[in-house]
């Protein structure tokens, strides 16, 4: 399967430090195996409203068995990015993207396993075996 590269379209030129962070993000995406198949159009458009993203996300193709995980992801991303950004801006903390990724996965795991529909999963399933879980159907 041929894969597309991630191409983020920003409204303005990035500052040098933002370019460095974008390079780190792209490296993480490459390492994580997150990819866009070339036969699937990349059409995410977020018009500055959370409902736009969440509507698109809810129409995603996912097996019913994994729906509880799929529906938790946008909230975990938004919450994790917001908190990480605030720590960077207001507390002058350095962002460790591996730690941030782990925190995101931990939030998804906690939220899913706390839900009655997600009780079939364990924290370890989501934190360490999510890719194989989803692939196995």
mmCIF file of N, CA and C in Angstrom:
data_model
loop_
_atom_site.group_PDB
_atom_site.id
_atom_site.type_symbol
_atom_site.label_atom_id
_atom_site.label_comp_id
_atom_site.label_asym_id
_atom_site.label_seq_id
_atom_site.Cartn_x
_atom_site.Cartn_y
_atom_site.Cartn_z
ATOM 1 N N UNK A 1 0.846 -1.174 0.000
ATOM 2 C CA UNK A 1 0.000 0.000 0.000
ATOM 3 C C UNK A 1 0.893 1.239 0.000
ATOM 4 N N UNK A 2 0.633 2.146 -0.906
ATOM 5 C CA UNK A 2 1.399 3.387 -0.985
ATOM 6 C C UNK A 2 0.848 4.377 0.039
ATOM 7 N N UNK A 3 1.744 5.090 0.729
ATOM 8 C CA UNK A 3 1.326 6.008 1.784
ATOM 9 C C UNK A 3 1.614 7.451 1.404
ATOM 10 N N UNK A 4 0.771 8.341 1.896
ATOM 11 C CA UNK A 4 0.985 9.772 1.714
ATOM 12 C C UNK A 4 1.834 10.304 2.859
ATOM 13 N N UNK A 5 2.475 11.407 2.621
ATOM 14 C CA UNK A 5 3.200 12.099 3.687
ATOM 15 C C UNK A 5 2.236 13.073 4.347
ATOM 16 N N UNK A 6 2.443 13.328 5.620
ATOM 17 C CA UNK A 6 1.642 14.323 6.328
ATOM 18 C C UNK A 6 2.047 15.702 5.837
ATOM 19 N N UNK A 7 1.068 16.499 5.452
ATOM 20 C CA UNK A 7 1.330 17.852 4.967
ATOM 21 C C UNK A 7 0.408 18.806 5.725
ATOM 22 N N UNK A 8 0.961 19.484 6.711
ATOM 23 C CA UNK A 8 0.176 20.416 7.505
ATOM 24 C C UNK A 8 0.194 21.775 6.821
ATOM 25 N N UNK A 9 -0.962 22.316 6.593
ATOM 26 C CA UNK A 9 -1.074 23.615 5.936
ATOM 27 C C UNK A 9 -1.362 24.667 7.004
ATOM 28 N N UNK A 10 -0.382 25.502 7.274
ATOM 29 C CA UNK A 10 -0.533 26.520 8.299
ATOM 30 C C UNK A 10 -0.862 27.859 7.651
ATOM 31 N N UNK A 11 -1.561 28.696 8.383
ATOM 32 C CA UNK A 11 -1.960 30.014 7.868
ATOM 33 C C UNK A 11 -0.809 31.013 7.842
ATOM 34 N N UNK A 12 0.204 30.742 8.596
ATOM 35 C CA UNK A 12 1.347 31.663 8.652
ATOM 36 C C UNK A 12 2.627 30.852 8.629
ATOM 37 N N UNK A 13 3.724 31.542 8.414
ATOM 38 C CA UNK A 13 5.020 30.868 8.482
ATOM 39 C C UNK A 13 5.306 30.497 9.933
ATOM 40 N N UNK A 14 5.938 29.362 10.122
ATOM 41 C CA UNK A 14 6.253 28.921 11.475
ATOM 42 C C UNK A 14 7.503 29.625 11.992
ATOM 43 N N UNK A 15 7.530 29.843 13.296
ATOM 44 C CA UNK A 15 8.748 30.316 13.937
ATOM 45 C C UNK A 15 9.747 29.170 13.919
ATOM 46 N N UNK A 16 11.033 29.486 14.101
ATOM 47 C CA UNK A 16 12.064 28.448 14.072
ATOM 48 C C UNK A 16 11.775 27.342 15.072
ATOM 49 N N UNK A 17 11.387 27.713 16.306
ATOM 50 C CA UNK A 17 11.147 26.703 17.322
ATOM 51 C C UNK A 17 9.942 25.839 16.963
ATOM 52 N N UNK A 18 8.955 26.430 16.263
ATOM 53 C CA UNK A 18 7.796 25.658 15.827
ATOM 54 C C UNK A 18 8.181 24.673 14.724
ATOM 55 N N UNK A 19 9.082 25.100 13.850
ATOM 56 C CA UNK A 19 9.557 24.200 12.795
ATOM 57 C C UNK A 19 10.283 22.998 13.377
ATOM 58 N N UNK A 20 11.068 23.251 14.413
ATOM 59 C CA UNK A 20 11.766 22.149 15.087
ATOM 60 C C UNK A 20 10.751 21.182 15.688
ATOM 61 N N UNK A 21 9.736 21.718 16.363
ATOM 62 C CA UNK A 21 8.700 20.874 16.970
ATOM 63 C C UNK A 21 7.902 20.125 15.904
ATOM 64 N N UNK A 22 7.649 20.757 14.762
ATOM 65 C CA UNK A 22 6.951 20.090 13.677
ATOM 66 C C UNK A 22 7.778 18.926 13.137
ATOM 67 N N UNK A 23 9.089 19.130 13.004
ATOM 68 C CA UNK A 23 9.974 18.040 12.576
ATOM 69 C C UNK A 23 9.919 16.881 13.571
ATOM 70 N N UNK A 24 9.911 17.201 14.868
ATOM 71 C CA UNK A 24 9.812 16.163 15.902
ATOM 72 C C UNK A 24 8.481 15.418 15.790
ATOM 73 N N UNK A 25 7.397 16.155 15.543
ATOM 74 C CA UNK A 25 6.086 15.530 15.383
ATOM 75 C C UNK A 25 6.079 14.600 14.178
ATOM 76 N N UNK A 26 6.633 15.054 13.062
ATOM 77 C CA UNK A 26 6.682 14.215 11.867
ATOM 78 C C UNK A 26 7.502 12.951 12.112
ATOM 79 N N UNK A 27 8.598 13.078 12.847
ATOM 80 C CA UNK A 27 9.401 11.897 13.196
ATOM 81 C C UNK A 27 8.586 10.927 14.039
ATOM 82 N N UNK A 28 7.840 11.469 15.015
ATOM 83 C CA UNK A 28 6.983 10.618 15.856
ATOM 84 C C UNK A 28 5.914 9.917 15.031
ATOM 85 N N UNK A 29 5.296 10.643 14.103
ATOM 86 C CA UNK A 29 4.274 10.035 13.253
ATOM 87 C C UNK A 29 4.865 8.916 12.414
ATOM 88 N N UNK A 30 6.077 9.132 11.880
ATOM 89 C CA UNK A 30 6.743 8.089 11.102
ATOM 90 C C UNK A 30 7.043 6.869 11.967
ATOM 91 N N UNK A 31 7.562 7.093 13.173
ATOM 92 C CA UNK A 31 7.920 5.997 14.078
ATOM 93 C C UNK A 31 6.702 5.238 14.576
ATOM 94 N N UNK A 32 5.579 5.937 14.737
ATOM 95 C CA UNK A 32 4.391 5.311 15.320
ATOM 96 C C UNK A 32 3.625 4.462 14.328
ATOM 97 N N UNK A 33 3.942 4.605 13.044
ATOM 98 C CA UNK A 33 3.214 3.842 12.043
ATOM 99 C C UNK A 33 1.900 4.489 11.645
ATOM 100 N N UNK A 34 1.641 5.701 12.132
ATOM 101 C CA UNK A 34 0.429 6.419 11.735
ATOM 102 C C UNK A 34 0.643 6.896 10.308
ATOM 103 N N UNK A 35 -0.218 6.461 9.411
ATOM 104 C CA UNK A 35 -0.028 6.784 8.004
ATOM 105 C C UNK A 35 -1.373 6.988 7.330
ATOM 106 N N UNK A 36 -1.336 7.664 6.202
ATOM 107 C CA UNK A 36 -2.543 7.894 5.409
ATOM 108 C C UNK A 36 -2.382 7.088 4.124
ATOM 109 N N UNK A 37 -3.200 6.063 3.903
ATOM 110 C CA UNK A 37 -3.123 5.336 2.634
ATOM 111 C C UNK A 37 -3.405 6.288 1.470
ATOM 112 N N UNK A 38 -2.677 6.137 0.362
ATOM 113 C CA UNK A 38 -2.832 7.073 -0.753
ATOM 114 C C UNK A 38 -4.175 6.938 -1.447
ATOM 115 N N UNK A 39 -4.881 5.820 -1.257
ATOM 116 C CA UNK A 39 -6.185 5.671 -1.896
ATOM 117 C C UNK A 39 -7.319 6.262 -1.061
ATOM 118 N N UNK A 40 -6.986 6.836 0.096
ATOM 119 C CA UNK A 40 -7.976 7.486 0.950
ATOM 120 C C UNK A 40 -7.721 8.990 0.899
ATOM 121 N N UNK A 41 -8.707 9.780 0.467
ATOM 122 C CA UNK A 41 -8.469 11.225 0.397
ATOM 123 C C UNK A 41 -8.247 11.817 1.791
ATOM 124 N N UNK A 42 -7.302 12.695 1.887
ATOM 125 C CA UNK A 42 -7.003 13.374 3.140
ATOM 126 C C UNK A 42 -7.826 14.650 3.135
ATOM 127 N N UNK A 43 -8.972 14.636 3.845
ATOM 128 C CA UNK A 43 -9.918 15.729 3.722
ATOM 129 C C UNK A 43 -10.278 16.416 5.012
ATOM 130 N N UNK A 44 -9.507 16.245 6.047
ATOM 131 C CA UNK A 44 -9.869 16.857 7.308
ATOM 132 C C UNK A 44 -9.764 18.378 7.197
ATOM 133 N N UNK A 45 -10.867 19.033 7.465
ATOM 134 C CA UNK A 45 -10.899 20.489 7.468
ATOM 135 C C UNK A 45 -11.573 20.912 8.759
ATOM 136 N N UNK A 46 -10.868 21.604 9.578
ATOM 137 C CA UNK A 46 -11.417 22.046 10.846
ATOM 138 C C UNK A 46 -11.597 23.546 10.766
ATOM 139 N N UNK A 47 -12.822 24.004 10.828
ATOM 140 C CA UNK A 47 -13.112 25.412 10.652
ATOM 141 C C UNK A 47 -13.254 26.123 11.992
ATOM 142 N N UNK A 48 -12.267 25.949 12.834
ATOM 143 C CA UNK A 48 -12.195 26.640 14.122
ATOM 144 C C UNK A 48 -13.358 26.322 15.042
ATOM 145 N N UNK A 49 -14.004 25.191 14.822
ATOM 146 C CA UNK A 49 -15.044 24.756 15.749
ATOM 147 C C UNK A 49 -14.790 23.299 16.098
ATOM 148 N N UNK A 50 -14.965 22.981 17.353
ATOM 149 C CA UNK A 50 -14.753 21.593 17.744
ATOM 150 C C UNK A 50 -15.800 20.699 17.103
ATOM 151 N N UNK A 51 -16.985 21.219 16.852
ATOM 152 C CA UNK A 51 -18.030 20.383 16.258
ATOM 153 C C UNK A 51 -17.655 19.939 14.848
ATOM 154 N N UNK A 52 -16.910 20.762 14.111
ATOM 155 C CA UNK A 52 -16.472 20.371 12.770
ATOM 156 C C UNK A 52 -15.581 19.145 12.810
ATOM 157 N N UNK A 53 -14.601 19.150 13.677
ATOM 158 C CA UNK A 53 -13.694 18.008 13.812
ATOM 159 C C UNK A 53 -14.433 16.800 14.358
ATOM 160 N N UNK A 54 -15.229 17.007 15.379
ATOM 161 C CA UNK A 54 -15.906 15.888 16.012
ATOM 162 C C UNK A 54 -16.928 15.258 15.077
ATOM 163 N N UNK A 55 -17.591 16.062 14.245
ATOM 164 C CA UNK A 55 -18.520 15.496 13.269
ATOM 165 C C UNK A 55 -17.765 14.619 12.283
ATOM 166 N N UNK A 56 -16.645 15.114 11.763
ATOM 167 C CA UNK A 56 -15.851 14.322 10.826
ATOM 168 C C UNK A 56 -15.395 13.031 11.502
ATOM 169 N N UNK A 57 -14.937 13.147 12.731
ATOM 170 C CA UNK A 57 -14.404 11.987 13.448
ATOM 171 C C UNK A 57 -15.490 10.929 13.653
ATOM 172 N N UNK A 58 -16.707 11.349 13.984
ATOM 173 C CA UNK A 58 -17.789 10.386 14.228
ATOM 174 C C UNK A 58 -18.199 9.647 12.968
ATOM 175 N N UNK A 59 -17.912 10.207 11.783
ATOM 176 C CA UNK A 59 -18.276 9.530 10.541
ATOM 177 C C UNK A 59 -17.170 8.599 10.072
ATOM 178 N N UNK A 60 -16.074 8.507 10.813
ATOM 179 C CA UNK A 60 -14.970 7.632 10.442
ATOM 180 C C UNK A 60 -15.385 6.170 10.408
ATOM 181 N N UNK A 61 -14.700 5.420 9.585
ATOM 182 C CA UNK A 61 -15.005 4.000 9.458
ATOM 183 C C UNK A 61 -14.237 3.244 10.537
ATOM 184 N N UNK A 62 -14.980 2.653 11.449
ATOM 185 C CA UNK A 62 -14.364 1.895 12.533
ATOM 186 C C UNK A 62 -15.306 0.752 12.899
ATOM 187 N N UNK A 63 -14.730 -0.358 13.271
ATOM 188 C CA UNK A 63 -15.545 -1.510 13.664
ATOM 189 C C UNK A 63 -16.292 -1.169 14.948
ATOM 190 N N UNK A 64 -17.553 -1.599 15.054
ATOM 191 C CA UNK A 64 -18.349 -1.295 16.256
ATOM 192 C C UNK A 64 -17.644 -1.692 17.553
ATOM 193 N N UNK A 65 -16.901 -2.776 17.489
ATOM 194 C CA UNK A 65 -16.180 -3.268 18.666
ATOM 195 C C UNK A 65 -15.204 -2.222 19.222
ATOM 196 N N UNK A 66 -14.639 -1.420 18.326
ATOM 197 C CA UNK A 66 -13.618 -0.447 18.730
ATOM 198 C C UNK A 66 -14.145 0.984 18.797
ATOM 199 N N UNK A 67 -15.445 1.159 18.629
ATOM 200 C CA UNK A 67 -16.047 2.495 18.590
ATOM 201 C C UNK A 67 -15.750 3.301 19.861
ATOM 202 N N UNK A 68 -15.784 2.654 21.015
ATOM 203 C CA UNK A 68 -15.536 3.350 22.283
ATOM 204 C C UNK A 68 -14.129 3.959 22.311
ATOM 205 N N UNK A 69 -13.166 3.262 21.732
ATOM 206 C CA UNK A 69 -11.791 3.791 21.669
ATOM 207 C C UNK A 69 -11.755 4.950 20.680
ATOM 208 N N UNK A 70 -12.306 4.741 19.489
ATOM 209 C CA UNK A 70 -12.308 5.747 18.431
ATOM 210 C C UNK A 70 -12.918 7.056 18.914
ATOM 211 N N UNK A 71 -14.027 6.970 19.649
ATOM 212 C CA UNK A 71 -14.719 8.181 20.086
ATOM 213 C C UNK A 71 -13.989 8.908 21.200
ATOM 214 N N UNK A 72 -13.090 8.250 21.899
ATOM 215 C CA UNK A 72 -12.328 8.889 22.976
ATOM 216 C C UNK A 72 -11.126 9.681 22.460
ATOM 217 N N UNK A 73 -10.635 9.315 21.300
ATOM 218 C CA UNK A 73 -9.382 9.888 20.794
ATOM 219 C C UNK A 73 -9.425 11.403 20.617
ATOM 220 N N UNK A 74 -10.434 11.999 19.940
ATOM 221 C CA UNK A 74 -10.388 13.459 19.757
ATOM 222 C C UNK A 74 -10.354 14.225 21.074
ATOM 223 N N UNK A 75 -11.119 13.742 22.057
ATOM 224 C CA UNK A 75 -11.149 14.436 23.346
ATOM 225 C C UNK A 75 -9.794 14.340 24.043
ATOM 226 N N UNK A 76 -9.172 13.173 23.959
ATOM 227 C CA UNK A 76 -7.859 12.993 24.576
ATOM 228 C C UNK A 76 -6.807 13.851 23.877
ATOM 229 N N UNK A 77 -6.885 13.942 22.558
ATOM 230 C CA UNK A 77 -5.938 14.781 21.805
ATOM 231 C C UNK A 77 -6.112 16.244 22.202
ATOM 232 N N UNK A 78 -7.338 16.722 22.156
ATOM 233 C CA UNK A 78 -7.595 18.135 22.466
ATOM 234 C C UNK A 78 -7.153 18.469 23.890
ATOM 235 N N UNK A 79 -7.524 17.619 24.847
ATOM 236 C CA UNK A 79 -7.179 17.865 26.242
ATOM 237 C C UNK A 79 -5.663 17.804 26.461
ATOM 238 N N UNK A 80 -5.012 16.841 25.861
ATOM 239 C CA UNK A 80 -3.563 16.685 26.035
ATOM 240 C C UNK A 80 -2.803 17.841 25.388
ATOM 241 N N UNK A 81 -3.183 18.202 24.178
ATOM 242 C CA UNK A 81 -2.511 19.327 23.497
ATOM 243 C C UNK A 81 -2.740 20.628 24.264
ATOM 244 N N UNK A 82 -3.955 20.849 24.733
ATOM 245 C CA UNK A 82 -4.267 22.063 25.486
ATOM 246 C C UNK A 82 -3.412 22.147 26.749
ATOM 247 N N UNK A 83 -3.371 21.068 27.509
ATOM 248 C CA UNK A 83 -2.584 21.069 28.745
ATOM 249 C C UNK A 83 -1.092 21.209 28.472
ATOM 250 N N UNK A 84 -0.608 20.532 27.445
ATOM 251 C CA UNK A 84 0.819 20.619 27.099
ATOM 252 C C UNK A 84 1.170 22.035 26.676
ATOM 253 N N UNK A 85 0.315 22.642 25.879
ATOM 254 C CA UNK A 85 0.535 24.018 25.445
ATOM 255 C C UNK A 85 0.566 24.968 26.634
ATOM 256 N N UNK A 86 -0.364 24.793 27.568
ATOM 257 C CA UNK A 86 -0.397 25.661 28.740
ATOM 258 C C UNK A 86 0.848 25.496 29.602
ATOM 259 N N UNK A 87 1.333 24.284 29.741
ATOM 260 C CA UNK A 87 2.568 24.068 30.497
ATOM 261 C C UNK A 87 3.741 24.747 29.815
ATOM 262 N N UNK A 88 3.773 24.709 28.496
ATOM 263 C CA UNK A 88 4.837 25.351 27.726
ATOM 264 C C UNK A 88 4.768 26.871 27.878
ATOM 265 N N UNK A 89 3.575 27.431 27.702
ATOM 266 C CA UNK A 89 3.406 28.882 27.705
ATOM 267 C C UNK A 89 3.459 29.483 29.104
ATOM 268 N N UNK A 90 2.732 28.894 30.046
ATOM 269 C CA UNK A 90 2.572 29.517 31.355
ATOM 270 C C UNK A 90 3.569 29.041 32.409
ATOM 271 N N UNK A 91 4.097 27.827 32.232
ATOM 272 C CA UNK A 91 5.034 27.303 33.219
ATOM 273 C C UNK A 91 6.440 27.147 32.649
ATOM 274 N N UNK A 92 6.596 27.519 31.363
ATOM 275 C CA UNK A 92 7.890 27.466 30.694
ATOM 276 C C UNK A 92 8.512 26.066 30.735
ATOM 277 N N UNK A 93 7.667 25.047 30.702
ATOM 278 C CA UNK A 93 8.152 23.664 30.713
ATOM 279 C C UNK A 93 8.555 23.245 29.309
ATOM 280 N N UNK A 94 9.552 22.394 29.236
ATOM 281 C CA UNK A 94 9.974 21.825 27.960
ATOM 282 C C UNK A 94 9.024 20.685 27.610
ATOM 283 N N UNK A 95 8.651 20.612 26.354
ATOM 284 C CA UNK A 95 7.739 19.561 25.922
ATOM 285 C C UNK A 95 8.536 18.319 25.553
ATOM 286 N N UNK A 96 8.194 17.224 26.193
ATOM 287 C CA UNK A 96 8.759 15.921 25.846
ATOM 288 C C UNK A 96 7.669 15.192 25.070
ATOM 289 N N UNK A 97 7.831 15.083 23.751
ATOM 290 C CA UNK A 97 6.763 14.550 22.911
ATOM 291 C C UNK A 97 6.494 13.070 23.174
ATOM 292 N N UNK A 98 7.497 12.317 23.576
ATOM 293 C CA UNK A 98 7.254 10.911 23.916
ATOM 294 C C UNK A 98 6.391 10.828 25.181
ATOM 295 N N UNK A 99 6.688 11.678 26.139
ATOM 296 C CA UNK A 99 5.879 11.719 27.365
ATOM 297 C C UNK A 99 4.453 12.180 27.057
ATOM 298 N N UNK A 100 4.331 13.154 26.170
ATOM 299 C CA UNK A 100 3.017 13.658 25.783
ATOM 300 C C UNK A 100 2.212 12.569 25.073
ATOM 301 N N UNK A 101 2.863 11.800 24.211
ATOM 302 C CA UNK A 101 2.201 10.695 23.523
ATOM 303 C C UNK A 101 1.727 9.648 24.522
ATOM 304 N N UNK A 102 2.580 9.320 25.486
ATOM 305 C CA UNK A 102 2.194 8.352 26.514
ATOM 306 C C UNK A 102 1.032 8.875 27.348
ATOM 307 N N UNK A 103 1.051 10.158 27.657
ATOM 308 C CA UNK A 103 -0.032 10.759 28.424
ATOM 309 C C UNK A 103 -1.349 10.695 27.654
ATOM 310 N N UNK A 104 -1.278 10.975 26.359
ATOM 311 C CA UNK A 104 -2.467 10.872 25.504
ATOM 312 C C UNK A 104 -3.023 9.450 25.532
ATOM 313 N N UNK A 105 -2.146 8.467 25.343
ATOM 314 C CA UNK A 105 -2.608 7.069 25.347
ATOM 315 C C UNK A 105 -3.167 6.684 26.716
ATOM 316 N N UNK A 106 -2.554 7.178 27.775
ATOM 317 C CA UNK A 106 -3.049 6.877 29.125
ATOM 318 C C UNK A 106 -4.441 7.462 29.334
ATOM 319 N N UNK A 107 -4.666 8.662 28.810
ATOM 320 C CA UNK A 107 -6.000 9.269 28.935
ATOM 321 C C UNK A 107 -7.041 8.450 28.181
ATOM 322 N N UNK A 108 -6.713 8.056 26.957
ATOM 323 C CA UNK A 108 -7.643 7.217 26.197
ATOM 324 C C UNK A 108 -7.911 5.931 26.974
ATOM 325 N N UNK A 109 -6.852 5.304 27.468
ATOM 326 C CA UNK A 109 -6.995 4.045 28.200
ATOM 327 C C UNK A 109 -7.870 4.225 29.436
ATOM 328 N N UNK A 110 -7.630 5.276 30.183
ATOM 329 C CA UNK A 110 -8.408 5.517 31.401
ATOM 330 C C UNK A 110 -9.869 5.765 31.076
ATOM 331 N N UNK A 111 -10.119 6.634 30.084
ATOM 332 C CA UNK A 111 -11.494 6.977 29.732
ATOM 333 C C UNK A 111 -12.234 5.757 29.195
ATOM 334 N N UNK A 112 -11.571 4.961 28.365
ATOM 335 C CA UNK A 112 -12.231 3.786 27.784
ATOM 336 C C UNK A 112 -12.525 2.748 28.856
ATOM 337 N N UNK A 113 -11.536 2.431 29.679
ATOM 338 C CA UNK A 113 -11.737 1.380 30.683
ATOM 339 C C UNK A 113 -12.680 1.823 31.796
ATOM 340 N N UNK A 114 -12.892 3.117 31.944
ATOM 341 C CA UNK A 114 -13.826 3.622 32.947
ATOM 342 C C UNK A 114 -15.268 3.577 32.456
ATOM 343 N N UNK A 115 -15.447 3.404 31.160
ATOM 344 C CA UNK A 115 -16.773 3.373 30.554
ATOM 345 C C UNK A 115 -17.289 1.936 30.536
ATOM 346 N N UNK A 116 -18.562 1.749 30.796
ATOM 347 C CA UNK A 116 -19.120 0.381 30.823
ATOM 348 C C UNK A 116 -18.946 -0.322 29.473
ATOM 349 N N UNK A 117 -18.969 0.425 28.365
ATOM 350 C CA UNK A 117 -18.800 -0.187 27.046
ATOM 351 C C UNK A 117 -17.338 -0.550 26.759
ATOM 352 N N UNK A 118 -16.436 -0.005 27.533
ATOM 353 C CA UNK A 118 -15.018 -0.290 27.323
ATOM 354 C C UNK A 118 -14.446 -1.282 28.308
ATOM 355 N N UNK A 119 -15.327 -1.912 29.086
ATOM 356 C CA UNK A 119 -14.840 -2.804 30.138
ATOM 357 C C UNK A 119 -14.165 -4.065 29.602
ATOM 358 N N UNK A 120 -14.287 -4.329 28.300
ATOM 359 C CA UNK A 120 -13.611 -5.499 27.722
ATOM 360 C C UNK A 120 -12.120 -5.242 27.526
ATOM 361 N N UNK A 121 -11.710 -3.993 27.635
ATOM 362 C CA UNK A 121 -10.309 -3.627 27.455
ATOM 363 C C UNK A 121 -9.646 -3.396 28.807
ATOM 364 N N UNK A 122 -8.336 -3.587 28.833
ATOM 365 C CA UNK A 122 -7.555 -3.233 30.018
ATOM 366 C C UNK A 122 -6.722 -2.009 29.669
ATOM 367 N N UNK A 123 -6.176 -1.377 30.683
ATOM 368 C CA UNK A 123 -5.270 -0.241 30.447
ATOM 369 C C UNK A 123 -4.095 -0.700 29.576
ATOM 370 N N UNK A 124 -3.550 -1.874 29.869
ATOM 371 C CA UNK A 124 -2.421 -2.396 29.093
ATOM 372 C C UNK A 124 -2.794 -2.633 27.631
ATOM 373 N N UNK A 125 -4.027 -3.121 27.386
ATOM 374 C CA UNK A 125 -4.466 -3.317 26.002
ATOM 375 C C UNK A 125 -4.312 -2.034 25.206
ATOM 376 N N UNK A 126 -4.785 -0.951 25.769
ATOM 377 C CA UNK A 126 -4.799 0.321 25.040
ATOM 378 C C UNK A 126 -3.418 0.964 25.027
ATOM 379 N N UNK A 127 -2.706 0.893 26.135
ATOM 380 C CA UNK A 127 -1.388 1.529 26.212
ATOM 381 C C UNK A 127 -0.335 0.805 25.364
ATOM 382 N N UNK A 128 -0.364 -0.528 25.354
ATOM 383 C CA UNK A 128 0.749 -1.272 24.767
ATOM 384 C C UNK A 128 0.375 -2.204 23.613
ATOM 385 N N UNK A 129 -0.905 -2.530 23.465
ATOM 386 C CA UNK A 129 -1.293 -3.496 22.434
ATOM 387 C C UNK A 129 -2.399 -2.976 21.517
ATOM 388 N N UNK A 130 -2.590 -1.674 21.465
ATOM 389 C CA UNK A 130 -3.706 -1.123 20.706
ATOM 390 C C UNK A 130 -3.617 -1.472 19.221
ATOM 391 N N UNK A 131 -2.448 -1.334 18.646
ATOM 392 C CA UNK A 131 -2.293 -1.594 17.215
ATOM 393 C C UNK A 131 -2.664 -3.033 16.876
ATOM 394 N N UNK A 132 -2.165 -3.990 17.638
ATOM 395 C CA UNK A 132 -2.490 -5.395 17.357
ATOM 396 C C UNK A 132 -3.949 -5.701 17.683
ATOM 397 N N UNK A 133 -4.499 -5.050 18.686
ATOM 398 C CA UNK A 133 -5.912 -5.221 19.021
ATOM 399 C C UNK A 133 -6.809 -4.832 17.848
ATOM 400 N N UNK A 134 -6.548 -3.657 17.309
ATOM 401 C CA UNK A 134 -7.375 -3.129 16.222
ATOM 402 C C UNK A 134 -7.189 -3.962 14.956
ATOM 403 N N UNK A 135 -5.955 -4.385 14.671
ATOM 404 C CA UNK A 135 -5.703 -5.187 13.480
ATOM 405 C C UNK A 135 -6.373 -6.549 13.547
ATOM 406 N N UNK A 136 -6.486 -7.097 14.768
ATOM 407 C CA UNK A 136 -7.064 -8.437 14.898
ATOM 408 C C UNK A 136 -8.583 -8.414 14.770
ATOM 409 N N UNK A 137 -9.162 -7.235 14.818
ATOM 410 C CA UNK A 137 -10.605 -7.129 14.603
ATOM 411 C C UNK A 137 -11.348 -7.280 15.872
#
